[in-house]
Amino acid sequence: MQSAKEEKKGREKLQRIIEMCMAIEAHSVDPFLLDVDDIIKVVKEYFPQWEKPEDLNLDAETIHHLASVIKLQSEWVKHRSTSLYTDPFLLEEKIIQTPKEDMVGLFLRAWHPVVELEQISLHSLSEALRYWETLVPLSERWKEFAAAEVGMGTATRDELIEQRILGDKVFSEELEEFWQELKETVNMKGRDGKIPYWDFIGAETYEGTVERAFLTSFLITYGYATLEIRPLEEEMFIKPFEEPVVKIAMQQGISIPISVTCETWQKWKRGELV
Amino acid sequence: MEKRRIGLSKRKGVYAAKVKRATHMLFYRRHQKPGVKGWELHKALGADYPKVLDVLDDYLKSLDMQVKTVFEEEKTPVQKPTLEEYDKARFCVTLRGDLTPKEAKMIGWRIDDLAGLAVAVSYIISKKGQAMRKDVEELLGEKLPGWKVGLNIDRYIRYGYLTQDDNAQLYLDWRTRAEVDQKALIDMLLNAEAQKTLPVEPSKEEGEENEEESTE
């Protein structure tokens, strides 16, 4: 009975220690408020009594949280001992008191601006002249086209679908199906949950490839998949997510232009694109 | 012996070519930001590009310039950086020494704008690397005209000295990390006593002007 009481007391103590450590980890309490030596003594005191896995788990969790607090303490010491630490209030006072001219003088002694050059080269001049020769005059570029008279009429839905002005499926359905196709393709031919970009978008025809690239861009933008780019090896992989990641669609992302030219498609078809 | 000499001079030749290539890549702006990424140097020069940059740095010493490495965000490695860390870093050429106020004016900086930048950078450092934009504006507004304060901060952000997040918090950006010796700046600021006169080299400048007049 005594031992059961002691065990309950020990569990409560460990629980309190864990809560204290979590408060410190959440930065709401100073890490140095915790006396690590005392805590370790407490943990050591109760450790021989633990037999059940839950109690041993609790003990391990306490040590884990204690280790996090020690890490926070060491980060605080590291920050204070780095050369950039100084009393912020003192520094602010100095900034306010220092005259503008003196501030400039001090800054100039610590400032080493980047050196960069701009220069036009013979190569870029010749490219520019070549472009100029092929450029059509404005008078021709901005010519007003005589609009041909066209009879008014109506088009049926099927005609619009045939001309690819309308899709025969709702776009979201098409995207979902494409996403499933990506997941299946990755399962069959992919490695480590991803597949080379061109292996996925490549189709029998160039037009088909462009269409697949177009849909793939929506998959990535809306969080159904992501791109993995290795610039050094010039490789690009597409990796589907199991569930669409909505956060990606809400955040401002970066644009990655990918060139899908006929020449690149032909290289891929010949197996020359690695 | 002869073979060794030929091998050595071949190696020197390869390195000389690589140093020239590195010079082109570092000096001439190709992207929005000056300098070049480590992986681009790796691709153009090979895996020994850090050694090539050391050689270039040596050459640039006599010209009062240096090759500067700006690591990703603020993750400056404590130990010798790995090749992977170098690949992710940005490299550029900066001045090794410092500018006089006259030279600073020559490169297009007005004293007010430079003072604003110095105060903004120092204040953000004093606030452990981040500060509210309105606090910085308030501080600058004490000595600079109000209409200039916002414009200047936007300019510092555009140039890459500062960056602002969605919560209007200002942080130091890549150009400050590349160009400003933050430790030196803080040490000098703390050791500086309030002076009333401008700490320039009036005698030197007057001397130069007199020299120019005499040569003309």
CSV table of C-alpha atoms in Angstrom, one decimal:
chain,number,residue,atom,x,y,z
A,1,MET,CA,0.0,0.0,0.0
A,2,GLN,CA,2.8,2.3,1.0
A,3,SER,CA,4.6,1.4,-2.2
A,4,ALA,CA,1.4,2.1,-4.3
A,5,LYS,CA,1.1,5.5,-2.5
A,6,GLU,CA,4.8,6.2,-3.2
A,7,GLU,CA,4.4,5.3,-6.9
A,8,LYS,CA,1.4,7.6,-7.3
A,9,LYS,CA,3.3,10.4,-5.6
A,10,GLY,CA,6.3,9.7,-7.9
A,11,ARG,CA,4.0,9.8,-11.0
A,12,GLU,CA,2.5,13.1,-10.0
A,13,LYS,CA,5.9,14.6,-9.4
A,14,LEU,CA,7.1,13.5,-12.9
A,15,GLN,CA,4.0,14.8,-14.4
A,16,ARG,CA,4.5,18.2,-12.8
A,17,ILE,CA,8.1,18.2,-14.0
A,18,ILE,CA,7.0,17.5,-17.5
A,19,GLU,CA,4.4,20.3,-17.4
A,20,MET,CA,7.1,22.7,-16.2
A,21,CYS,CA,9.5,21.7,-18.9
A,22,MET,CA,6.7,22.1,-21.6
A,23,ALA,CA,6.0,25.6,-20.3
A,24,ILE,CA,9.7,26.4,-20.6
A,25,GLU,CA,9.8,25.0,-24.1
A,26,ALA,CA,6.8,27.2,-25.1
A,27,HIS,CA,9.1,30.1,-24.0
A,28,SER,CA,6.6,31.3,-21.4
A,29,VAL,CA,9.1,30.6,-18.6
A,30,ASP,CA,12.8,31.4,-18.1
A,31,PRO,CA,14.8,28.1,-18.7
A,32,PHE,CA,17.1,28.9,-15.8
A,33,LEU,CA,14.2,28.8,-13.3
A,34,LEU,CA,14.4,25.0,-13.4
A,35,ASP,CA,17.1,23.5,-11.2
A,36,VAL,CA,18.2,20.6,-13.4
A,37,ASP,CA,20.3,18.9,-10.6
A,38,ASP,CA,17.2,18.8,-8.3
A,39,ILE,CA,15.0,17.4,-11.0
A,40,ILE,CA,17.5,14.7,-11.9
A,41,LYS,CA,17.7,13.7,-8.2
A,42,VAL,CA,13.9,13.3,-8.1
A,43,VAL,CA,13.9,11.2,-11.3
A,44,LYS,CA,16.7,9.1,-10.0
A,45,GLU,CA,14.9,8.6,-6.7
A,46,TYR,CA,11.8,7.1,-8.3
A,47,PHE,CA,13.4,5.2,-11.2
A,48,PRO,CA,14.1,2.0,-9.2
A,49,GLN,CA,10.4,1.7,-8.4
A,50,TRP,CA,9.2,1.6,-12.0
A,51,GLU,CA,8.2,-1.7,-13.3
A,52,LYS,CA,5.2,-1.1,-15.5
A,53,PRO,CA,5.8,0.1,-19.1
A,54,GLU,CA,3.6,3.2,-18.6
A,55,ASP,CA,5.8,4.3,-15.7
A,56,LEU,CA,9.0,3.7,-17.6
A,57,ASN,CA,7.5,5.7,-20.5
A,58,LEU,CA,6.7,8.6,-18.1
A,59,ASP,CA,10.3,8.5,-16.8
A,60,ALA,CA,11.7,8.5,-20.4
A,61,GLU,CA,9.4,11.4,-21.3
A,62,THR,CA,10.6,13.4,-18.3
A,63,ILE,CA,14.2,12.9,-19.3
A,64,HIS,CA,13.3,13.9,-22.9
A,65,HIS,CA,11.7,17.2,-21.8
A,66,LEU,CA,14.6,17.8,-19.4
A,67,ALA,CA,17.0,17.4,-22.2
A,68,SER,CA,15.0,20.1,-24.2
A,69,VAL,CA,15.2,22.5,-21.3
A,70,ILE,CA,19.0,21.9,-21.0
A,71,LYS,CA,19.3,22.6,-24.8
A,72,LEU,CA,17.3,25.9,-24.3
A,73,GLN,CA,19.6,26.9,-21.4
A,74,SER,CA,22.7,26.2,-23.6
A,75,GLU,CA,21.2,28.3,-26.5
A,76,TRP,CA,20.7,31.2,-24.1
A,77,VAL,CA,24.3,31.0,-22.9
A,78,LYS,CA,25.6,30.7,-26.5
A,79,HIS,CA,23.6,33.7,-27.5
A,80,ARG,CA,24.9,35.8,-24.6
A,81,SER,CA,28.5,34.7,-25.3
A,82,THR,CA,28.4,35.4,-29.0
A,83,SER,CA,30.0,38.6,-30.1
A,84,LEU,CA,26.8,40.2,-31.2
A,85,TYR,CA,25.1,40.1,-27.8
A,86,THR,CA,24.9,43.4,-26.0
A,87,ASP,CA,22.4,45.1,-23.7
A,88,PRO,CA,19.6,46.1,-26.1
A,89,PHE,CA,18.6,49.1,-23.9
A,90,LEU,CA,22.2,50.4,-23.9
A,91,LEU,CA,22.5,50.0,-27.6
A,92,GLU,CA,19.2,51.7,-28.2
A,93,GLU,CA,20.3,54.7,-26.1
A,94,LYS,CA,23.6,54.9,-28.0
A,95,ILE,CA,21.7,54.9,-31.3
A,96,ILE,CA,19.4,57.7,-30.2
A,97,GLN,CA,22.2,59.8,-28.7
A,98,THR,CA,24.7,59.4,-31.5
A,99,PRO,CA,24.5,62.3,-34.0
A,100,LYS,CA,23.6,61.5,-37.6
A,101,GLU,CA,27.1,62.3,-39.0
A,102,ASP,CA,28.8,60.2,-36.4
A,103,MET,CA,26.5,57.3,-37.2
A,104,VAL,CA,27.5,57.6,-40.8
A,105,GLY,CA,31.2,57.6,-39.9
A,106,LEU,CA,30.8,54.5,-37.7
A,107,PHE,CA,28.8,52.7,-40.4
A,108,LEU,CA,31.3,53.4,-43.1
A,109,ARG,CA,34.0,51.7,-41.0
A,110,ALA,CA,31.9,48.5,-40.8
A,111,TRP,CA,30.5,48.6,-44.4
A,112,HIS,CA,32.1,46.7,-47.3
A,113,PRO,CA,29.7,47.2,-50.2
A,114,VAL,CA,29.3,44.6,-53.0
A,115,VAL,CA,31.4,45.2,-56.1
A,116,GLU,CA,29.6,44.5,-59.3
A,117,LEU,CA,30.0,45.4,-62.9
A,118,GLU,CA,27.6,45.8,-65.9
A,119,GLN,CA,29.0,45.6,-69.3
A,120,ILE,CA,27.7,45.0,-72.8
A,121,SER,CA,29.6,42.4,-74.8
A,122,LEU,CA,30.2,41.9,-78.5
A,123,HIS,CA,28.1,38.7,-78.3
A,124,SER,CA,25.1,40.4,-76.8
A,125,LEU,CA,25.4,43.4,-79.3
A,126,SER,CA,25.4,41.0,-82.3
A,127,GLU,CA,22.4,39.1,-80.8
A,128,ALA,CA,20.6,42.4,-80.4
A,129,LEU,CA,21.4,43.5,-84.0
A,130,ARG,CA,20.2,40.1,-85.3
A,131,TYR,CA,17.0,40.6,-83.3
A,132,TRP,CA,16.6,44.1,-84.7
A,133,GLU,CA,16.9,42.8,-88.3
A,134,THR,CA,14.2,40.3,-87.8
A,135,LEU,CA,11.9,42.6,-85.9
A,136,VAL,CA,8.9,43.6,-88.0
A,137,PRO,CA,8.3,47.4,-88.1
A,138,LEU,CA,5.6,48.9,-85.8
A,139,SER,CA,3.6,50.0,-88.8
A,140,GLU,CA,3.1,46.4,-89.7
A,141,ARG,CA,2.9,45.0,-86.2
A,142,TRP,CA,0.2,47.4,-85.2
A,143,LYS,CA,-1.7,47.3,-88.5
A,144,GLU,CA,-5.4,47.1,-88.1
A,145,PHE,CA,-6.8,44.0,-89.5
A,146,ALA,CA,-9.8,44.3,-91.8
A,147,ALA,CA,-12.2,42.1,-90.0
A,148,ALA,CA,-13.9,39.7,-92.3
A,149,GLU,CA,-17.6,39.6,-92.4
A,150,VAL,CA,-18.8,36.5,-90.7
A,151,GLY,CA,-22.3,35.3,-90.6
A,152,MET,CA,-23.9,35.0,-87.2
A,153,GLY,CA,-24.9,31.6,-86.1
A,154,THR,CA,-25.0,29.3,-83.1
A,155,ALA,CA,-22.7,26.5,-82.0
A,156,THR,CA,-23.7,23.4,-80.2
A,157,ARG,CA,-22.1,22.1,-77.0
A,158,ASP,CA,-20.6,19.2,-78.9
A,159,GLU,CA,-19.0,21.5,-81.4
A,160,LEU,CA,-17.5,23.6,-78.7
A,161,ILE,CA,-16.1,20.4,-77.0
A,162,GLU,CA,-14.8,19.2,-80.3
A,163,GLN,CA,-12.9,22.5,-80.8
A,164,ARG,CA,-11.7,22.2,-77.2
A,165,ILE,CA,-13.2,25.5,-76.2
A,166,LEU,CA,-15.3,23.6,-73.6
A,167,GLY,CA,-14.3,20.6,-71.7
A,168,ASP,CA,-16.6,17.6,-71.5
A,169,LYS,CA,-15.8,17.2,-67.9
A,170,VAL,CA,-15.8,19.6,-65.0
A,171,PHE,CA,-12.2,20.8,-64.5
A,172,SER,CA,-12.0,19.7,-60.9
A,173,GLU,CA,-13.1,16.2,-61.8
A,174,GLU,CA,-10.5,16.1,-64.5
A,175,LEU,CA,-7.8,17.3,-62.0
A,176,GLU,CA,-8.8,14.7,-59.5
A,177,GLU,CA,-8.6,11.9,-62.1
A,178,PHE,CA,-5.2,13.2,-63.2
A,179,TRP,CA,-4.0,13.2,-59.6
A,180,GLN,CA,-5.1,9.6,-59.2
A,181,GLU,CA,-3.2,8.8,-62.4
A,182,LEU,CA,-0.1,10.5,-61.0
A,183,LYS,CA,-0.3,8.4,-57.7
A,184,GLU,CA,-0.8,5.2,-59.6
A,185,THR,CA,2.1,6.0,-62.0
A,186,VAL,CA,4.4,6.8,-59.1
A,187,ASN,CA,3.4,3.5,-57.4
A,188,MET,CA,4.2,1.5,-60.5
A,189,LYS,CA,7.1,3.3,-62.1
A,190,GLY,CA,8.3,5.8,-59.5
A,191,ARG,CA,11.0,5.5,-56.8
A,192,ASP,CA,10.9,6.9,-53.2
A,193,GLY,CA,7.4,8.2,-53.9
A,194,LYS,CA,8.4,10.4,-56.9
A,195,ILE,CA,8.8,10.2,-60.6
A,196,PRO,CA,10.9,12.2,-63.1
A,197,TYR,CA,8.8,15.1,-64.4
A,198,TRP,CA,9.2,14.3,-68.1
A,199,ASP,CA,8.4,10.6,-67.5
A,200,PHE,CA,5.0,11.7,-66.2
A,201,ILE,CA,4.1,14.5,-68.6
A,202,GLY,CA,5.5,12.8,-71.7
A,203,ALA,CA,2.8,11.5,-74.1
A,204,GLU,CA,2.7,10.1,-77.6
A,205,THR,CA,2.1,13.5,-79.2
A,206,TYR,CA,3.6,16.9,-78.4
A,207,GLU,CA,0.1,18.3,-78.0
A,208,GLY,CA,-0.7,15.6,-75.5
A,209,THR,CA,2.5,16.4,-73.6
A,210,VAL,CA,1.6,20.1,-73.4
A,211,GLU,CA,-1.9,19.2,-72.1
A,212,ARG,CA,-0.4,17.0,-69.4
A,213,ALA,CA,2.1,19.7,-68.4
A,214,PHE,CA,-0.8,22.1,-68.2
A,215,LEU,CA,-2.7,19.9,-65.8
A,216,THR,CA,0.4,19.0,-63.8
A,217,SER,CA,1.0,22.7,-63.2
A,218,PHE,CA,-2.5,22.9,-61.6
A,219,LEU,CA,-1.8,19.8,-59.5
A,220,ILE,CA,1.3,21.5,-58.0
A,221,THR,CA,-0.3,25.0,-57.6
A,222,TYR,CA,-3.4,23.5,-55.8
A,223,GLY,CA,-1.3,21.3,-53.4
A,224,TYR,CA,-2.0,17.9,-54.9
A,225,ALA,CA,1.7,17.4,-55.7
A,226,THR,CA,5.1,19.1,-55.4
A,227,LEU,CA,8.2,19.5,-57.5
A,228,GLU,CA,11.6,18.5,-56.3
A,229,ILE,CA,14.4,20.2,-58.3
A,230,ARG,CA,18.1,19.3,-58.2
A,231,PRO,CA,19.8,22.1,-60.0
A,232,LEU,CA,23.3,20.5,-59.9
A,233,GLU,CA,22.2,17.3,-61.5
A,234,GLU,CA,19.6,19.2,-63.7
A,235,GLU,CA,16.9,16.7,-62.5
A,236,MET,CA,13.3,17.5,-61.7
A,237,PHE,CA,10.9,15.1,-60.0
A,238,ILE,CA,7.2,15.3,-59.3
A,239,LYS,CA,5.9,13.9,-56.0
A,240,PRO,CA,2.2,13.4,-55.3
A,241,PHE,CA,0.7,14.1,-51.8
A,242,GLU,CA,-1.6,11.5,-50.3
A,243,GLU,CA,-4.0,14.3,-49.5
A,244,PRO,CA,-4.1,17.8,-51.1
A,245,VAL,CA,-2.2,20.3,-49.0
A,246,VAL,CA,-4.5,23.2,-48.7
A,247,LYS,CA,-1.9,25.5,-47.1
A,248,ILE,CA,0.1,25.6,-50.3
A,249,ALA,CA,-2.8,26.9,-52.3
A,250,MET,CA,-3.4,29.7,-49.7
A,251,GLN,CA,0.3,30.8,-49.4
A,252,GLN,CA,2.0,33.0,-51.9
A,253,GLY,CA,4.3,30.6,-53.7
A,254,ILE,CA,7.1,31.0,-56.1
A,255,SER,CA,6.8,30.5,-59.9
A,256,ILE,CA,9.0,27.9,-61.5
A,257,PRO,CA,9.0,28.2,-65.3
A,258,ILE,CA,9.4,24.9,-67.1
A,259,SER,CA,10.1,24.9,-70.8
A,260,VAL,CA,8.1,22.2,-72.7
A,261,THR,CA,9.3,22.6,-76.2
A,262,CYS,CA,8.9,20.3,-79.1
A,263,GLU,CA,12.7,19.7,-79.2
A,264,THR,CA,12.7,18.7,-75.6
A,265,TRP,CA,9.7,16.4,-76.1
A,266,GLN,CA,11.5,14.8,-79.1
A,267,LYS,CA,14.6,14.3,-77.0
A,268,TRP,CA,12.5,12.6,-74.3
A,269,LYS,CA,10.9,10.4,-76.9
A,270,ARG,CA,14.3,9.3,-78.1
A,271,GLY,CA,15.4,8.6,-74.6
A,272,GLU,CA,18.1,11.3,-74.7
A,273,LEU,CA,16.5,13.3,-71.8
A,274,VAL,CA,18.0,12.1,-68.5
B,1,MET,CA,61.5,15.7,-63.1
B,2,GLU,CA,60.5,17.1,-66.4
B,3,LYS,CA,57.2,15.3,-66.3
B,4,ARG,CA,56.5,16.7,-62.8
B,5,ARG,CA,57.2,20.2,-64.0
B,6,ILE,CA,54.9,19.8,-67.0
B,7,GLY,CA,52.2,18.3,-64.7
B,8,LEU,CA,52.6,21.3,-62.3
B,9,SER,CA,52.4,23.9,-65.0
B,10,LYS,CA,49.3,22.1,-66.5
B,11,ARG,CA,47.6,22.3,-63.1
B,12,LYS,CA,48.5,25.9,-62.8
B,13,GLY,CA,47.0,26.6,-66.2
B,14,VAL,CA,43.8,24.8,-65.3
B,15,TYR,CA,43.5,26.8,-62.1
B,16,ALA,CA,44.3,30.1,-63.9
B,17,ALA,CA,41.4,29.4,-66.3
B,18,LYS,CA,39.1,28.5,-63.4
B,19,VAL,CA,40.0,31.7,-61.5
B,20,LYS,CA,39.2,33.7,-64.7
B,21,ARG,CA,35.9,32.0,-65.0
B,22,ALA,CA,35.1,32.6,-61.3
B,23,THR,CA,35.9,36.3,-61.8
B,24,HIS,CA,33.4,36.6,-64.7
B,25,MET,CA,30.8,34.8,-62.7
B,26,LEU,CA,31.3,36.8,-59.5
B,27,PHE,CA,31.7,40.3,-60.9
B,28,TYR,CA,29.0,40.4,-63.6
B,29,ARG,CA,25.5,40.4,-62.4
B,30,ARG,CA,23.4,37.7,-64.0
B,31,HIS,CA,20.4,37.5,-61.6
B,32,GLN,CA,18.3,39.9,-59.6
B,33,LYS,CA,20.9,39.8,-56.8
B,34,PRO,CA,24.6,40.3,-57.4
B,35,GLY,CA,27.0,37.4,-57.0
B,36,VAL,CA,26.4,33.8,-57.8
B,37,LYS,CA,25.1,30.7,-55.9
B,38,GLY,CA,27.5,28.0,-54.8
B,39,TRP,CA,25.9,25.3,-56.9
B,40,GLU,CA,26.4,27.5,-60.1
B,41,LEU,CA,30.1,27.7,-59.3
B,42,HIS,CA,30.2,24.0,-58.6
B,43,LYS,CA,28.7,23.3,-62.0
B,44,ALA,CA,31.0,25.7,-63.8
B,45,LEU,CA,34.3,25.1,-61.9
B,46,GLY,CA,34.0,21.6,-60.3
B,47,ALA,CA,33.9,20.5,-56.8
B,48,ASP,CA,37.2,22.2,-55.9
B,49,TYR,CA,35.6,25.7,-56.5
B,50,PRO,CA,36.2,26.7,-52.8
B,51,LYS,CA,39.9,26.4,-53.5
B,52,VAL,CA,39.6,28.4,-56.7
B,53,LEU,CA,37.8,31.1,-54.7
B,54,ASP,CA,40.6,31.1,-52.1
B,55,VAL,CA,43.1,31.8,-55.0
B,56,LEU,CA,40.9,34.6,-56.3
B,57,ASP,CA,40.5,36.0,-52.8
B,58,ASP,CA,44.3,36.2,-52.7
B,59,TYR,CA,44.5,38.0,-56.0
B,60,LEU,CA,41.9,40.5,-54.9
B,61,LYS,CA,43.7,41.4,-51.6
B,62,SER,CA,46.0,43.8,-53.4
B,63,LEU,CA,42.9,45.5,-54.9
B,64,ASP,CA,41.3,45.9,-51.5
B,65,MET,CA,38.5,43.5,-52.4
B,66,GLN,CA,37.5,40.1,-51.1
B,67,VAL,CA,35.3,37.1,-52.0
B,68,LYS,CA,32.5,37.1,-49.5
B,69,THR,CA,30.3,34.0,-48.6
B,70,VAL,CA,26.8,34.6,-47.5
B,71,PHE,CA,25.3,31.5,-46.1
B,72,GLU,CA,21.6,30.6,-46.3
B,73,GLU,CA,19.5,32.9,-44.0
B,74,GLU,CA,21.6,33.3,-40.9
B,75,LYS,CA,22.9,29.7,-40.7
B,76,THR,CA,26.6,30.5,-40.7
B,77,PRO,CA,28.3,27.2,-40.0
B,78,VAL,CA,30.3,27.1,-36.8
B,79,GLN,CA,32.9,24.6,-38.1
B,80,LYS,CA,34.4,24.5,-41.6
B,81,PRO,CA,31.4,24.5,-44.0
B,82,THR,CA,30.7,21.3,-46.0
B,83,LEU,CA,30.5,21.4,-49.8
B,84,GLU,CA,26.8,21.1,-49.5
B,85,GLU,CA,26.6,24.2,-47.3
B,86,TYR,CA,28.8,26.1,-49.8
B,87,ASP,CA,26.5,25.0,-52.6
B,88,LYS,CA,23.5,26.6,-51.0
B,89,ALA,CA,25.4,29.8,-50.1
B,90,ARG,CA,25.8,32.9,-52.3
B,91,PHE,CA,29.2,34.3,-53.3
B,92,CYS,CA,30.0,37.9,-54.2
B,93,VAL,CA,32.9,40.3,-54.2
B,94,THR,CA,32.9,43.1,-51.6
B,95,LEU,CA,35.3,45.8,-50.6
B,96,ARG,CA,37.9,44.5,-48.1
B,97,GLY,CA,38.6,47.9,-46.6
B,98,ASP,CA,36.1,50.7,-46.0
B,99,LEU,CA,35.0,53.8,-47.8
B,100,THR,CA,35.5,57.4,-46.9
B,101,PRO,CA,32.4,59.6,-46.7
B,102,LYS,CA,33.5,61.2,-50.0
B,103,GLU,CA,33.7,57.9,-51.7
B,104,ALA,CA,30.3,56.8,-50.3
B,105,LYS,CA,28.9,60.0,-51.8
B,106,MET,CA,30.5,59.0,-55.1
B,107,ILE,CA,28.7,55.7,-55.2
B,108,GLY,CA,25.4,57.4,-54.9
B,109,TRP,CA,24.6,57.5,-51.2
B,110,ARG,CA,23.4,60.7,-49.5
B,111,ILE,CA,24.4,61.1,-45.9
B,112,ASP,CA,20.8,61.1,-44.7
B,113,ASP,CA,20.1,57.8,-46.4
B,114,LEU,CA,23.3,56.2,-45.1
B,115,ALA,CA,22.5,57.4,-41.6
B,116,GLY,CA,19.0,56.0,-41.9
B,117,LEU,CA,20.4,52.6,-43.0
B,118,ALA,CA,23.0,52.6,-40.2
B,119,VAL,CA,20.3,53.4,-37.6
B,120,ALA,CA,17.9,50.8,-38.9
B,121,VAL,CA,20.5,48.0,-39.1
B,122,SER,CA,21.9,48.8,-35.6
B,123,TYR,CA,18.4,49.0,-34.1
B,124,ILE,CA,17.4,45.7,-35.6
B,125,ILE,CA,20.6,44.1,-34.3
B,126,SER,CA,19.9,45.5,-30.8
B,127,LYS,CA,16.4,43.9,-31.0
B,128,LYS,CA,18.0,40.4,-31.6
B,129,GLY,CA,17.5,40.5,-35.4
B,130,GLN,CA,13.9,41.7,-35.7
B,131,ALA,CA,12.0,44.9,-35.0
B,132,MET,CA,8.5,46.3,-35.7
B,133,ARG,CA,8.6,48.5,-38.8
B,134,LYS,CA,6.7,51.3,-36.9
B,135,ASP,CA,9.4,51.3,-34.2
B,136,VAL,CA,12.1,51.8,-36.8
B,137,GLU,CA,10.1,54.5,-38.5
B,138,GLU,CA,9.6,56.2,-35.2
B,139,LEU,CA,13.3,56.1,-34.4
B,140,LEU,CA,14.2,57.4,-37.9
B,141,GLY,CA,11.5,60.1,-37.7
B,142,GLU,CA,13.3,61.8,-34.8
B,143,LYS,CA,16.1,63.0,-37.1
B,144,LEU,CA,14.8,62.5,-40.7
B,145,PRO,CA,11.9,64.2,-42.4
B,146,GLY,CA,8.7,62.1,-42.0
B,147,TRP,CA,8.1,61.8,-45.7
B,148,LYS,CA,11.5,60.4,-46.2
B,149,VAL,CA,11.3,57.7,-43.6
B,150,GLY,CA,8.9,55.3,-45.3
B,151,LEU,CA,10.5,55.8,-48.7
B,152,ASN,CA,14.0,55.1,-47.2
B,153,ILE,CA,12.9,51.9,-45.5
B,154,ASP,CA,11.2,50.7,-48.7
B,155,ARG,CA,14.5,51.5,-50.5
B,156,TYR,CA,16.5,49.5,-48.0
B,157,ILE,CA,14.1,46.6,-48.5
B,158,ARG,CA,14.4,46.9,-52.3
B,159,TYR,CA,18.2,46.9,-52.2
B,160,GLY,CA,18.2,43.8,-50.0
B,161,TYR,CA,19.5,45.3,-46.7
B,162,LEU,CA,16.2,44.7,-44.9
B,163,THR,CA,13.2,42.4,-45.4
B,164,GLN,CA,9.7,42.7,-44.1
B,165,ASP,CA,7.3,39.9,-43.3
B,166,ASP,CA,3.5,39.9,-43.3
B,167,ASN,CA,3.4,41.1,-39.7
B,168,ALA,CA,5.3,44.3,-40.5
B,169,GLN,CA,8.4,43.0,-38.8
B,170,LEU,CA,11.7,44.0,-40.2
B,171,TYR,CA,14.7,41.7,-40.4
B,172,LEU,CA,18.2,42.0,-41.7
B,173,ASP,CA,18.5,40.6,-45.3
B,174,TRP,CA,21.2,39.1,-47.5
B,175,ARG,CA,22.9,42.4,-48.4
B,176,THR,CA,23.4,43.4,-44.8
B,177,ARG,CA,24.9,40.0,-44.1
B,178,ALA,CA,27.2,40.3,-47.2
B,179,GLU,CA,28.3,43.9,-46.7
B,180,VAL,CA,28.1,44.9,-43.0
B,181,ASP,CA,30.4,43.7,-40.3
B,182,GLN,CA,27.8,43.7,-37.6
B,183,LYS,CA,30.1,42.9,-34.8
B,184,ALA,CA,32.4,45.8,-35.7
B,185,LEU,CA,29.5,48.2,-36.1
B,186,ILE,CA,28.1,47.4,-32.6
B,187,ASP,CA,31.5,47.5,-30.9
B,188,MET,CA,32.2,50.9,-32.5
B,189,LEU,CA,28.7,52.2,-31.6
B,190,LEU,CA,29.1,51.2,-28.0
B,191,ASN,CA,32.6,52.6,-27.7
B,192,ALA,CA,31.8,55.9,-29.5
B,193,GLU,CA,31.3,59.0,-27.4
B,194,ALA,CA,28.9,61.6,-28.5
B,195,GLN,CA,30.7,64.0,-30.7
B,196,LYS,CA,29.5,67.2,-32.2
B,197,THR,CA,31.8,67.4,-35.3
B,198,LEU,CA,31.9,65.1,-38.4
B,199,PRO,CA,34.8,62.6,-38.0
B,200,VAL,CA,36.0,62.9,-41.6
B,201,GLU,CA,39.5,63.6,-43.0
B,202,PRO,CA,39.2,67.4,-43.7
B,203,SER,CA,42.9,67.8,-44.0
B,204,LYS,CA,43.3,64.9,-46.4
B,205,GLU,CA,40.4,66.1,-48.6
B,206,GLU,CA,41.7,69.7,-48.6
B,207,GLY,CA,45.1,68.3,-49.5
B,208,GLU,CA,43.7,66.3,-52.4
B,209,GLU,CA,41.8,69.3,-53.7
B,210,ASN,CA,45.0,71.4,-53.5
B,211,GLU,CA,46.9,68.7,-55.4
B,212,GLU,CA,44.3,68.6,-58.2
B,213,GLU,CA,44.5,72.3,-58.5
B,214,SER,CA,48.3,72.3,-58.7
B,215,THR,CA,48.3,69.5,-61.4
B,216,GLU,CA,45.8,71.4,-63.5
